[in-house]
Short mmCIF file of C-alpha atoms in Angstrom, two decimals:
data_model
loop_
_atom_site.label_atom_id
_atom_site.label_comp_id
_atom_site.label_asym_id
_atom_site.label_seq_id
_atom_site.Cartn_x
_atom_site.Cartn_y
_atom_site.Cartn_z
CA MET A 26 76.39 -163.53 90.54
CA ALA A 27 74.26 -160.21 91.98
CA THR A 28 75.92 -157.60 93.05
CA SER A 29 76.66 -156.57 96.64
CA GLY A 30 74.34 -153.59 97.44
CA LYS A 31 77.05 -151.92 98.95
CA THR A 32 79.72 -151.71 96.18
CA ASN A 33 81.27 -148.84 95.02
CA GLU A 34 80.08 -146.94 92.34
CA THR A 35 82.48 -144.37 91.54
CA GLY A 36 81.23 -142.64 88.27
CA ASN A 37 83.20 -143.46 85.63
CA GLY A 38 84.25 -139.79 84.79
CA SER A 39 85.07 -138.83 88.59
CA GLY A 40 89.06 -140.09 89.52
CA SER A 41 92.04 -140.82 88.50
CA VAL A 42 92.31 -143.03 85.33
CA ARG A 43 94.00 -145.54 87.69
CA ASP A 44 91.20 -145.52 90.07
CA ARG A 45 88.70 -145.73 87.88
CA ILE A 46 89.86 -148.68 86.32
CA VAL A 47 90.29 -150.88 89.65
CA GLU A 48 86.87 -149.82 90.20
CA SER A 49 85.92 -151.10 86.90
CA LEU A 50 87.36 -154.14 87.70
CA MET A 51 86.08 -154.61 90.92
CA ARG A 52 82.60 -153.38 89.77
CA LEU A 53 82.28 -156.10 86.78
CA ALA A 54 84.12 -158.97 88.80
CA ALA A 55 80.94 -158.57 91.74
CA ARG A 56 78.75 -158.71 88.14
CA ARG A 57 80.73 -161.72 86.35
CA ALA A 58 83.06 -164.51 86.47
CA PHE A 59 86.55 -163.09 87.13
CA GLU A 60 88.18 -164.80 84.00
CA ASP A 61 85.36 -163.89 81.58
CA ILE A 62 86.17 -160.25 82.42
CA ALA A 63 88.34 -159.18 79.25
CA ILE A 64 90.82 -156.09 79.76
CA SER A 65 88.59 -154.24 76.86
CA ASP A 66 85.72 -154.55 79.18
CA ILE A 67 87.34 -152.81 81.89
CA ALA A 68 88.52 -149.89 79.75
CA GLN A 69 84.89 -149.76 78.22
CA ASP A 70 83.46 -149.57 81.99
CA ALA A 71 85.75 -147.15 83.23
CA ASP A 72 85.77 -144.83 80.06
CA VAL A 73 89.62 -145.53 79.14
CA SER A 74 91.16 -145.96 76.01
CA LEU A 75 93.08 -149.34 76.15
CA ALA A 76 96.11 -147.15 75.46
CA ASP A 77 94.90 -145.19 78.63
CA PHE A 78 95.06 -148.62 80.54
CA ARG A 79 98.04 -149.76 79.00
CA ASP A 80 100.41 -146.66 80.41
CA SER A 81 98.70 -147.67 83.94
CA PHE A 82 98.63 -151.55 84.36
CA PRO A 83 100.22 -154.33 82.41
CA SER A 84 97.58 -156.88 83.25
CA LYS A 85 94.41 -157.56 85.43
CA GLY A 86 96.31 -159.00 87.97
CA ALA A 87 98.42 -155.69 87.87
CA VAL A 88 94.84 -154.19 88.65
CA LEU A 89 94.44 -156.74 91.60
CA ALA A 90 97.87 -155.86 93.17
CA ALA A 91 96.78 -151.95 93.03
CA PHE A 92 93.27 -152.70 94.63
CA SER A 93 95.43 -154.46 97.51
CA ARG A 94 97.30 -151.74 97.91
CA LYS A 95 94.79 -149.24 97.95
CA ILE A 96 93.23 -150.94 100.97
CA ASP A 97 96.33 -151.29 102.67
CA ARG A 98 96.52 -148.03 102.51
CA GLN A 99 93.06 -147.32 103.95
CA VAL A 100 93.74 -149.71 106.72
CA LEU A 101 96.98 -148.11 107.87
CA GLU A 102 95.75 -144.41 107.44
CA ASP A 103 92.51 -145.59 109.67
CA PHE A 104 94.41 -147.96 111.99
CA SER A 105 96.80 -145.60 113.62
CA GLY A 106 97.80 -147.70 116.80
CA ARG A 107 95.33 -146.97 118.76
CA TYR A 108 95.05 -150.91 120.00
CA ALA A 109 99.06 -149.80 121.24
CA SER A 110 98.92 -151.01 124.69
CA GLU A 111 97.05 -154.61 123.78
CA PRO A 112 98.32 -157.93 123.22
CA ALA A 113 99.87 -158.49 119.78
CA LYS A 114 97.32 -160.95 118.85
CA GLU A 115 94.21 -158.20 120.15
CA ARG A 116 96.63 -155.49 117.84
CA LEU A 117 96.64 -157.98 114.63
CA TYR A 118 93.04 -158.64 115.17
CA GLU A 119 91.76 -155.46 115.35
CA VAL A 120 94.14 -154.70 112.42
CA LEU A 121 92.47 -157.29 110.41
CA LEU A 122 89.07 -156.67 111.52
CA ARG A 123 89.39 -152.86 109.85
CA ARG A 124 90.68 -154.78 106.58
CA LEU A 125 87.24 -156.75 106.48
CA GLU A 126 85.36 -153.80 107.08
CA ALA A 127 87.49 -151.58 104.29
CA LEU A 128 86.75 -155.13 101.80
CA GLU A 129 82.76 -155.02 102.58
CA PRO A 130 81.76 -152.93 99.73
CA TYR A 131 83.96 -155.30 97.40
CA ARG A 132 82.63 -158.78 99.11
CA ASN A 133 81.38 -160.34 95.95
CA ALA A 134 83.87 -159.27 93.77
CA LEU A 135 86.68 -160.90 95.90
CA GLU A 136 84.72 -164.16 96.17
CA SER A 137 84.93 -164.09 92.13
CA VAL A 138 88.41 -163.37 92.37
CA SER A 139 88.99 -166.53 95.53
CA GLN A 140 86.90 -168.88 93.03
CA TRP A 141 88.82 -167.78 90.04
CA ALA A 142 92.32 -168.32 92.14
CA SER A 143 91.09 -171.58 93.06
CA THR A 144 90.80 -173.37 89.37
CA ASP A 145 94.15 -171.20 88.53
CA PRO A 146 97.51 -172.37 90.33
CA LEU A 147 99.27 -169.34 88.57
CA ALA A 148 96.57 -167.10 89.62
CA ALA A 149 96.81 -168.63 92.85
CA ALA A 150 100.12 -168.32 93.30
CA ALA A 151 100.03 -164.44 92.37
CA LEU A 152 97.54 -163.94 94.47
CA ASN A 153 99.19 -165.14 97.47
CA ARG A 154 102.27 -163.10 96.63
CA GLU A 155 99.96 -160.01 97.10
CA THR A 156 98.68 -161.37 99.79
CA VAL A 157 101.74 -161.75 101.68
CA ASN A 158 102.71 -158.17 100.73
CA SER A 159 99.91 -157.10 102.41
CA MET A 160 100.23 -159.06 105.29
CA ARG A 161 103.42 -157.43 106.02
CA PHE A 162 102.32 -154.33 106.41
CA MET A 163 99.61 -155.72 108.69
CA LEU A 164 101.93 -157.08 110.89
CA GLU A 165 103.90 -153.71 110.99
CA ALA A 166 100.47 -151.83 111.79
CA ALA A 167 100.27 -154.27 115.08
CA ASP A 168 103.81 -153.82 115.95
CA ILE A 169 104.83 -157.39 115.33
CA ASP A 170 108.30 -158.17 113.89
CA SER A 171 107.90 -159.66 110.46
CA GLU A 172 111.72 -159.80 109.44
CA GLY A 173 113.90 -162.52 108.92
CA ALA A 174 113.13 -166.40 108.48
CA LEU A 175 111.04 -166.39 111.29
CA GLY A 176 109.00 -163.36 110.06
CA ALA A 177 108.91 -165.28 106.54
CA LEU A 178 106.66 -167.87 108.54
CA LYS A 179 104.71 -165.71 110.05
CA LEU A 180 103.76 -163.69 106.84
CA GLN A 181 102.98 -167.07 104.77
CA GLY A 182 100.90 -168.61 107.99
CA LEU A 183 99.11 -165.28 108.44
CA ALA A 184 97.93 -165.37 104.50
CA ILE A 185 96.83 -168.64 104.70
CA ALA A 186 94.89 -167.71 108.02
CA TRP A 187 93.93 -164.86 106.01
CA TRP A 188 91.91 -166.52 103.06
CA ARG A 189 90.49 -169.30 105.58
CA VAL A 190 88.67 -166.20 107.15
CA LEU A 191 87.85 -165.14 103.92
CA GLY A 192 86.13 -168.35 102.89
CA THR A 193 83.55 -168.00 106.05
CA TRP A 194 83.29 -163.93 105.38
CA PHE A 195 81.50 -164.50 102.15
CA ASP A 196 79.08 -166.40 103.57
CA ASP A 197 78.17 -164.80 106.88
CA ARG A 198 75.65 -162.16 106.01
CA ASP A 199 75.16 -161.58 109.54
CA VAL A 200 75.34 -157.72 109.98
CA GLU A 201 77.97 -158.11 113.54
CA LEU A 202 80.00 -160.65 111.49
CA CYS A 203 79.99 -163.09 114.46
CA ARG A 204 81.15 -166.27 112.48
CA THR A 205 83.84 -164.09 110.76
CA LYS A 206 85.28 -162.75 113.87
CA ALA A 207 85.40 -166.20 115.44
CA ALA A 208 86.87 -167.45 112.60
CA LEU A 209 89.12 -164.91 112.82
CA ASP A 210 90.23 -165.23 116.47
CA ARG A 211 90.60 -169.26 115.98
CA GLU A 212 92.71 -168.70 112.95
CA LEU A 213 95.25 -166.27 115.00
CA SER A 214 95.25 -168.42 118.30
CA ARG A 215 96.25 -171.24 116.03
CA SER A 216 98.81 -169.41 114.33
CA GLU A 217 100.12 -167.57 117.65
CA ALA A 218 100.45 -171.25 118.91
CA VAL A 219 102.55 -172.36 115.98
CA ILE A 220 104.94 -169.25 115.97
CA GLU A 221 105.27 -170.02 119.69
CA ARG A 222 106.34 -173.44 118.73
CA ILE A 223 108.73 -172.08 116.35
CA GLU A 224 110.39 -169.19 118.61
CA ASP A 225 110.86 -172.53 121.20
CA VAL A 226 112.64 -174.63 118.61
CA SER A 227 114.66 -171.71 117.46
CA ARG A 228 115.57 -171.09 120.68
CA LEU A 229 116.35 -174.62 121.20
CA THR A 230 118.36 -174.84 118.27
CA SER A 231 120.48 -171.27 118.61
CA PRO A 232 123.28 -173.25 120.25
CA LEU A 233 123.55 -175.89 117.69
CA ARG A 234 123.48 -173.09 114.74
CA GLY A 235 126.08 -171.19 116.40
CA LEU A 236 128.55 -174.29 116.82
CA ALA A 237 127.59 -174.73 113.08
CA ARG A 238 128.63 -171.51 111.94
CA ALA A 239 131.77 -171.90 114.08
CA VAL A 240 132.77 -175.10 112.65
CA PHE A 241 131.71 -173.66 109.35
CA ARG A 242 134.72 -170.97 109.81
CA GLY A 243 137.11 -173.33 111.07
CA VAL A 244 136.75 -175.69 107.90
CA THR A 245 137.36 -172.64 105.85
CA GLY A 246 139.91 -171.34 107.48
CA ARG A 247 142.07 -174.48 107.29
CA ARG A 248 141.07 -174.61 103.65
CA ARG A 249 142.13 -171.36 103.43
CA HIS A 250 145.70 -172.54 105.35
CA ARG A 251 145.93 -175.69 102.43
CA HIS A 252 145.45 -173.60 99.69
CA HIS A 253 148.08 -171.07 100.69
CA ALA A 254 150.44 -173.84 101.90
CA ARG A 255 149.88 -175.58 98.42
CA ASP A 256 150.82 -172.12 96.76
CA ARG A 257 154.08 -171.92 99.08
CA ASP A 258 154.62 -175.71 97.73
CA ASP A 259 154.18 -175.15 94.42
CA GLU A 260 156.79 -172.09 94.39
CA PHE A 261 159.53 -174.36 96.00
CA GLU A 262 158.83 -177.01 93.62
CA GLU A 263 158.94 -174.48 90.44
CA ASP A 264 161.92 -173.07 92.26
CA TYR A 265 163.69 -176.79 92.74
CA GLU A 266 162.64 -177.71 88.66
CA GLU A 267 164.31 -174.49 87.35
CA ALA A 268 167.89 -175.64 89.59
CA ARG A 269 167.57 -178.77 88.55
CA ARG A 270 167.42 -177.73 84.87
CA ARG A 271 170.21 -175.87 85.14
CA HIS A 272 172.22 -178.66 86.68
CA HIS A 273 171.38 -180.96 84.23
CA HIS A 274 172.22 -177.93 81.23
CA ALA A 275 176.17 -177.40 82.63
CA GLU A 276 176.17 -181.32 82.80
CA ASP A 277 175.10 -181.59 79.05
CA HIS A 278 177.28 -178.91 77.59
CA PRO A 279 180.79 -178.56 79.42
CA HIS A 280 182.51 -176.73 77.27
CA ALA A 281 179.93 -174.19 76.59
CA GLU A 282 180.11 -173.52 80.30
CA GLY A 283 183.92 -173.66 80.34
CA HIS A 284 183.56 -171.49 76.78
CA HIS A 285 181.62 -169.08 79.22
CA GLN A 286 183.90 -168.99 81.91
CA GLY A 287 187.09 -168.24 79.47
CA GLU A 288 185.27 -165.64 77.86
CA GLY A 289 184.63 -164.18 81.23
CA HIS A 290 188.03 -164.52 82.80
CA ARG A 291 189.62 -162.71 79.29
CA ARG A 292 186.82 -160.03 79.32
CA HIS A 293 187.97 -159.42 83.22
CA GLN A 294 191.63 -159.34 81.86
CA ASP A 295 191.14 -157.00 79.64
CA ASP A 296 189.10 -154.76 81.84
CA ALA A 297 192.19 -154.88 83.86
CA THR A 298 195.50 -153.94 80.84
CA ALA A 299 192.53 -151.20 80.08
#
Protein backbone atom coordinates (compact mmCIF):
# COMPACT_ATOMS: atom_id res chain seq x y z
CA MET A 1 0.00 0.00 0.00
CA ALA A 2 1.42 3.36 -0.97
CA THR A 3 2.04 5.93 1.70
CA SER A 4 -0.19 9.00 1.59
CA GLY A 5 1.72 12.15 0.82
CA LYS A 6 -0.07 13.82 3.73
CA THR A 7 0.98 11.34 6.37
CA ASN A 8 2.55 13.00 9.41
CA GLU A 9 6.29 12.41 9.40
CA THR A 10 7.36 13.56 12.83
CA GLY A 11 11.06 13.04 13.43
CA ASN A 12 12.03 10.00 15.44
CA GLY A 13 13.76 12.14 18.01
CA SER A 14 10.92 14.65 18.55
CA GLY A 15 7.89 14.52 20.82
CA SER A 16 7.20 12.37 23.85
CA VAL A 17 7.80 8.63 23.77
CA ARG A 18 4.05 7.97 23.59
CA ASP A 19 3.57 10.43 20.73
CA ARG A 20 6.46 8.93 18.78
CA ILE A 21 5.06 5.42 19.21
CA VAL A 22 1.61 6.50 18.02
CA GLU A 23 3.03 8.26 14.97
CA SER A 24 5.29 5.32 14.15
CA LEU A 25 2.40 2.85 14.26
CA MET A 26 0.31 4.98 11.92
CA ARG A 27 3.28 5.55 9.61
CA LEU A 28 3.97 1.80 9.39
CA ALA A 29 0.26 0.99 8.95
CA ALA A 30 0.20 3.26 5.90
CA ARG A 31 2.94 1.13 4.34
CA ARG A 32 1.98 -2.45 5.16
CA ALA A 33 -0.80 -4.69 6.46
CA PHE A 34 -1.60 -3.88 10.06
CA GLU A 35 -1.39 -7.50 11.22
CA ASP A 36 2.17 -7.71 9.88
CA ILE A 37 3.42 -4.90 12.13
CA ALA A 38 5.27 -6.18 15.19
CA ILE A 39 5.78 -4.23 18.39
CA SER A 40 9.52 -4.38 17.78
CA ASP A 41 8.96 -2.75 14.37
CA ILE A 42 7.12 0.13 16.01
CA ALA A 43 9.77 0.54 18.70
CA GLN A 44 12.54 0.59 16.12
CA ASP A 45 10.73 3.13 13.94
CA ALA A 46 10.01 5.34 16.97
CA ASP A 47 13.62 4.95 18.16
CA VAL A 48 12.55 3.70 21.59
CA SER A 49 13.47 0.56 23.49
CA LEU A 50 11.03 -2.28 24.04
CA ALA A 51 11.16 -1.41 27.74
CA ASP A 52 10.05 2.14 26.95
CA PHE A 53 7.33 0.79 24.69
CA ARG A 54 6.09 -1.51 27.46
CA ASP A 55 6.06 1.36 29.95
CA SER A 56 3.95 3.38 27.51
CA PHE A 57 1.57 0.80 26.00
CA PRO A 58 0.64 -2.85 26.62
CA SER A 59 -0.22 -3.62 22.97
CA LYS A 60 -0.74 -2.31 19.43
CA GLY A 61 -4.43 -1.97 20.23
CA ALA A 62 -3.61 0.38 23.10
CA VAL A 63 -1.56 2.50 20.70
CA LEU A 64 -4.58 2.70 18.39
CA ALA A 65 -6.73 3.79 21.34
CA ALA A 66 -4.22 6.55 22.11
CA PHE A 67 -4.39 7.66 18.48
CA SER A 68 -8.18 7.82 18.70
CA ARG A 69 -7.98 9.96 21.84
CA LYS A 70 -5.48 12.23 20.13
CA ILE A 71 -7.95 12.84 17.28
CA ASP A 72 -10.78 13.34 19.79
CA ARG A 73 -8.79 16.04 21.53
CA GLN A 74 -7.94 17.79 18.28
CA VAL A 75 -11.60 17.89 17.23
CA LEU A 76 -12.84 19.02 20.64
CA GLU A 77 -10.26 21.81 20.90
CA ASP A 78 -10.96 23.11 17.41
CA PHE A 79 -14.73 22.85 17.37
CA SER A 80 -15.56 24.92 20.48
CA GLY A 81 -19.28 25.26 19.79
CA ARG A 82 -19.03 27.32 16.61
CA TYR A 83 -22.34 25.95 15.32
CA ALA A 84 -24.37 26.14 18.53
CA SER A 85 -27.30 27.87 16.79
CA GLU A 86 -27.66 25.15 14.13
CA PRO A 87 -30.04 22.15 14.33
CA ALA A 88 -28.68 19.05 16.03
CA LYS A 89 -28.02 17.17 12.79
CA GLU A 90 -26.08 20.10 11.33
CA ARG A 91 -24.01 20.47 14.48
CA LEU A 92 -23.06 16.80 14.41
CA TYR A 93 -22.35 16.98 10.67
CA GLU A 94 -19.85 19.78 11.26
CA VAL A 95 -18.21 17.94 14.16
CA LEU A 96 -17.73 14.77 12.12
CA LEU A 97 -16.54 16.71 9.10
CA ARG A 98 -13.91 18.26 11.34
CA ARG A 99 -12.96 14.76 12.45
CA LEU A 100 -12.45 13.69 8.86
CA GLU A 101 -10.16 16.67 8.35
CA ALA A 102 -8.12 15.64 11.39
CA LEU A 103 -7.88 12.07 10.06
CA GLU A 104 -6.83 13.05 6.54
CA PRO A 105 -3.06 12.62 7.16
CA TYR A 106 -3.74 9.05 8.33
CA ARG A 107 -6.13 7.90 5.62
CA ASN A 108 -4.03 5.01 4.30
CA ALA A 109 -3.15 3.87 7.80
CA LEU A 110 -6.81 3.80 8.83
CA GLU A 111 -7.71 1.86 5.71
CA SER A 112 -5.14 -0.75 6.75
CA VAL A 113 -6.65 -0.84 10.25
CA SER A 114 -10.14 -1.22 8.77
CA GLN A 115 -9.05 -4.15 6.58
CA TRP A 116 -7.44 -5.80 9.61
CA ALA A 117 -10.61 -5.43 11.70
CA SER A 118 -12.78 -6.83 8.90
CA THR A 119 -10.99 -10.19 9.17
CA ASP A 120 -10.59 -10.36 12.95
CA PRO A 121 -13.79 -10.37 15.07
CA LEU A 122 -11.92 -9.60 18.30
CA ALA A 123 -10.15 -6.67 16.66
CA ALA A 124 -13.48 -5.45 15.28
CA ALA A 125 -15.08 -5.58 18.75
CA ALA A 126 -12.17 -3.66 20.30
CA LEU A 127 -12.22 -1.10 17.51
CA ASN A 128 -15.97 -0.70 17.94
CA ARG A 129 -15.53 0.09 21.64
CA GLU A 130 -13.02 2.81 20.82
CA THR A 131 -15.27 4.23 18.13
CA VAL A 132 -18.25 4.30 20.49
CA ASN A 133 -16.15 6.17 23.06
CA SER A 134 -15.08 8.70 20.45
CA MET A 135 -18.64 9.15 19.22
CA ARG A 136 -19.71 9.89 22.80
CA PHE A 137 -17.52 12.98 22.76
CA MET A 138 -18.54 13.90 19.22
CA LEU A 139 -22.17 13.95 20.38
CA GLU A 140 -21.21 16.01 23.41
CA ALA A 141 -19.39 18.50 21.16
CA ALA A 142 -22.59 18.78 19.11
CA ASP A 143 -24.58 19.26 22.35
CA ILE A 144 -26.55 16.05 21.82
CA ASP A 145 -27.47 13.88 24.81
CA SER A 146 -25.78 10.48 24.91
CA GLU A 147 -26.90 9.19 28.32
CA GLY A 148 -29.22 6.34 29.24
CA ALA A 149 -30.54 3.48 27.13
CA LEU A 150 -31.48 5.76 24.24
CA GLY A 151 -28.03 7.35 24.39
CA ALA A 152 -26.42 3.92 24.10
CA LEU A 153 -28.46 3.27 20.94
CA LYS A 154 -27.38 6.62 19.53
CA LEU A 155 -23.73 5.86 20.20
CA GLN A 156 -23.73 2.40 18.64
CA GLY A 157 -25.77 3.57 15.67
CA LEU A 158 -23.45 6.51 15.12
CA ALA A 159 -20.37 4.26 15.37
CA ILE A 160 -21.77 2.01 12.62
CA ALA A 161 -22.69 5.02 10.49
CA TRP A 162 -19.20 6.45 10.99
CA TRP A 163 -17.48 3.36 9.63
CA ARG A 164 -19.80 3.39 6.62
CA VAL A 165 -18.75 6.96 5.95
CA LEU A 166 -15.09 6.00 6.30
CA GLY A 167 -15.63 3.25 3.72
CA THR A 168 -16.63 5.94 1.22
CA TRP A 169 -13.89 8.29 2.38
CA PHE A 170 -11.14 5.72 1.74
CA ASP A 171 -12.01 5.77 -1.99
CA ASP A 172 -12.92 9.45 -2.30
CA ARG A 173 -9.84 11.22 -3.65
CA ASP A 174 -11.70 14.37 -4.63
CA VAL A 175 -10.31 17.45 -2.88
CA GLU A 176 -13.83 18.60 -1.95
CA LEU A 177 -14.81 15.14 -0.66
CA CYS A 178 -18.21 15.44 -2.34
CA ARG A 179 -19.00 11.70 -2.12
CA THR A 180 -17.90 11.55 1.51
CA LYS A 181 -19.95 14.57 2.50
CA ALA A 182 -23.00 13.12 0.75
CA ALA A 183 -22.48 9.81 2.57
CA LEU A 184 -22.12 11.62 5.91
CA ASP A 185 -25.32 13.58 5.32
CA ARG A 186 -27.16 10.44 4.26
CA GLU A 187 -26.01 8.39 7.24
CA LEU A 188 -26.90 11.15 9.72
CA SER A 189 -30.35 11.55 8.16
CA ARG A 190 -30.91 7.82 8.42
CA SER A 191 -29.72 7.75 12.03
CA GLU A 192 -31.86 10.77 12.90
CA ALA A 193 -34.96 9.04 11.50
CA VAL A 194 -34.23 5.87 13.47
CA ILE A 195 -33.70 7.83 16.69
CA GLU A 196 -36.96 9.73 16.18
CA ARG A 197 -38.85 6.44 15.80
CA ILE A 198 -37.20 5.07 18.92
CA GLU A 199 -38.09 8.24 20.84
CA ASP A 200 -41.70 7.96 19.65
CA VAL A 201 -41.86 4.36 20.85
CA SER A 202 -40.24 5.38 24.13
CA ARG A 203 -42.85 8.08 24.71
CA LEU A 204 -45.70 5.69 23.86
CA THR A 205 -44.43 2.97 26.17
CA SER A 206 -43.51 5.30 29.04
CA PRO A 207 -46.92 4.90 30.81
CA LEU A 208 -46.63 1.13 30.47
CA ARG A 209 -43.16 1.19 31.99
CA GLY A 210 -44.52 3.29 34.88
CA LEU A 211 -47.35 0.79 35.40
CA ALA A 212 -44.88 -2.10 35.31
CA ARG A 213 -42.71 -0.40 37.94
CA ALA A 214 -45.77 0.21 40.14
CA VAL A 215 -46.88 -3.42 39.79
CA PHE A 216 -43.37 -4.60 40.58
CA ARG A 217 -43.23 -2.43 43.68
CA GLY A 218 -46.64 -3.76 44.73
CA VAL A 219 -45.56 -7.36 44.25
CA THR A 220 -42.36 -6.69 46.16
CA GLY A 221 -44.34 -5.05 48.97
CA ARG A 222 -46.71 -8.01 49.18
CA ARG A 223 -43.77 -10.36 49.30
CA ARG A 224 -42.24 -8.39 52.16
CA HIS A 225 -45.63 -8.41 53.95
CA ARG A 226 -45.94 -12.17 53.51
CA HIS A 227 -42.38 -12.57 54.72
CA HIS A 228 -43.11 -10.61 57.92
CA ALA A 229 -46.38 -12.51 58.40
CA ARG A 230 -44.51 -15.81 58.11
CA ASP A 231 -42.04 -14.58 60.70
CA ARG A 232 -44.88 -13.82 63.12
CA ASP A 233 -46.50 -17.18 62.43
CA ASP A 234 -43.18 -18.92 63.05
CA GLU A 235 -42.78 -17.12 66.37
CA PHE A 236 -46.33 -18.09 67.40
CA GLU A 237 -45.73 -21.73 66.51
CA GLU A 238 -42.47 -21.75 68.48
CA ASP A 239 -44.28 -20.38 71.56
CA TYR A 240 -47.07 -22.89 71.12
CA GLU A 241 -44.65 -25.81 70.80
CA GLU A 242 -42.77 -24.69 73.92
CA ALA A 243 -46.01 -24.50 75.92
CA ARG A 244 -47.08 -27.91 74.63
CA ARG A 245 -43.76 -29.48 75.63
CA ARG A 246 -44.07 -28.07 79.13
CA HIS A 247 -47.62 -29.41 79.42
CA HIS A 248 -46.60 -32.91 78.33
CA HIS A 249 -43.62 -32.83 80.69
CA ALA A 250 -45.92 -31.99 83.61
CA GLU A 251 -48.28 -34.86 82.68
CA ASP A 252 -45.44 -37.37 82.32
CA HIS A 253 -43.76 -36.39 85.66
CA PRO A 254 -46.54 -35.47 88.11
CA HIS A 255 -44.46 -36.41 91.21
CA ALA A 256 -41.61 -34.24 90.06
CA GLU A 257 -44.05 -31.39 89.70
CA GLY A 258 -45.48 -32.12 93.18
CA HIS A 259 -42.00 -32.42 94.55
CA HIS A 260 -41.11 -29.06 93.12
CA GLN A 261 -44.29 -27.56 94.55
CA GLY A 262 -43.61 -29.18 97.99
CA GLU A 263 -40.10 -27.89 98.03
CA GLY A 264 -41.40 -24.45 97.20
CA HIS A 265 -43.98 -24.72 100.03
CA ARG A 266 -41.36 -25.81 102.60
CA ARG A 267 -39.03 -23.01 101.56
CA HIS A 268 -41.92 -20.59 102.02
CA GLN A 269 -42.55 -21.96 105.57
CA ASP A 270 -38.87 -21.81 106.48
CA ASP A 271 -38.76 -18.20 105.34
CA ALA A 272 -41.83 -17.40 107.43
CA THR A 273 -40.34 -19.08 110.55
CA ALA A 274 -37.10 -17.20 110.10
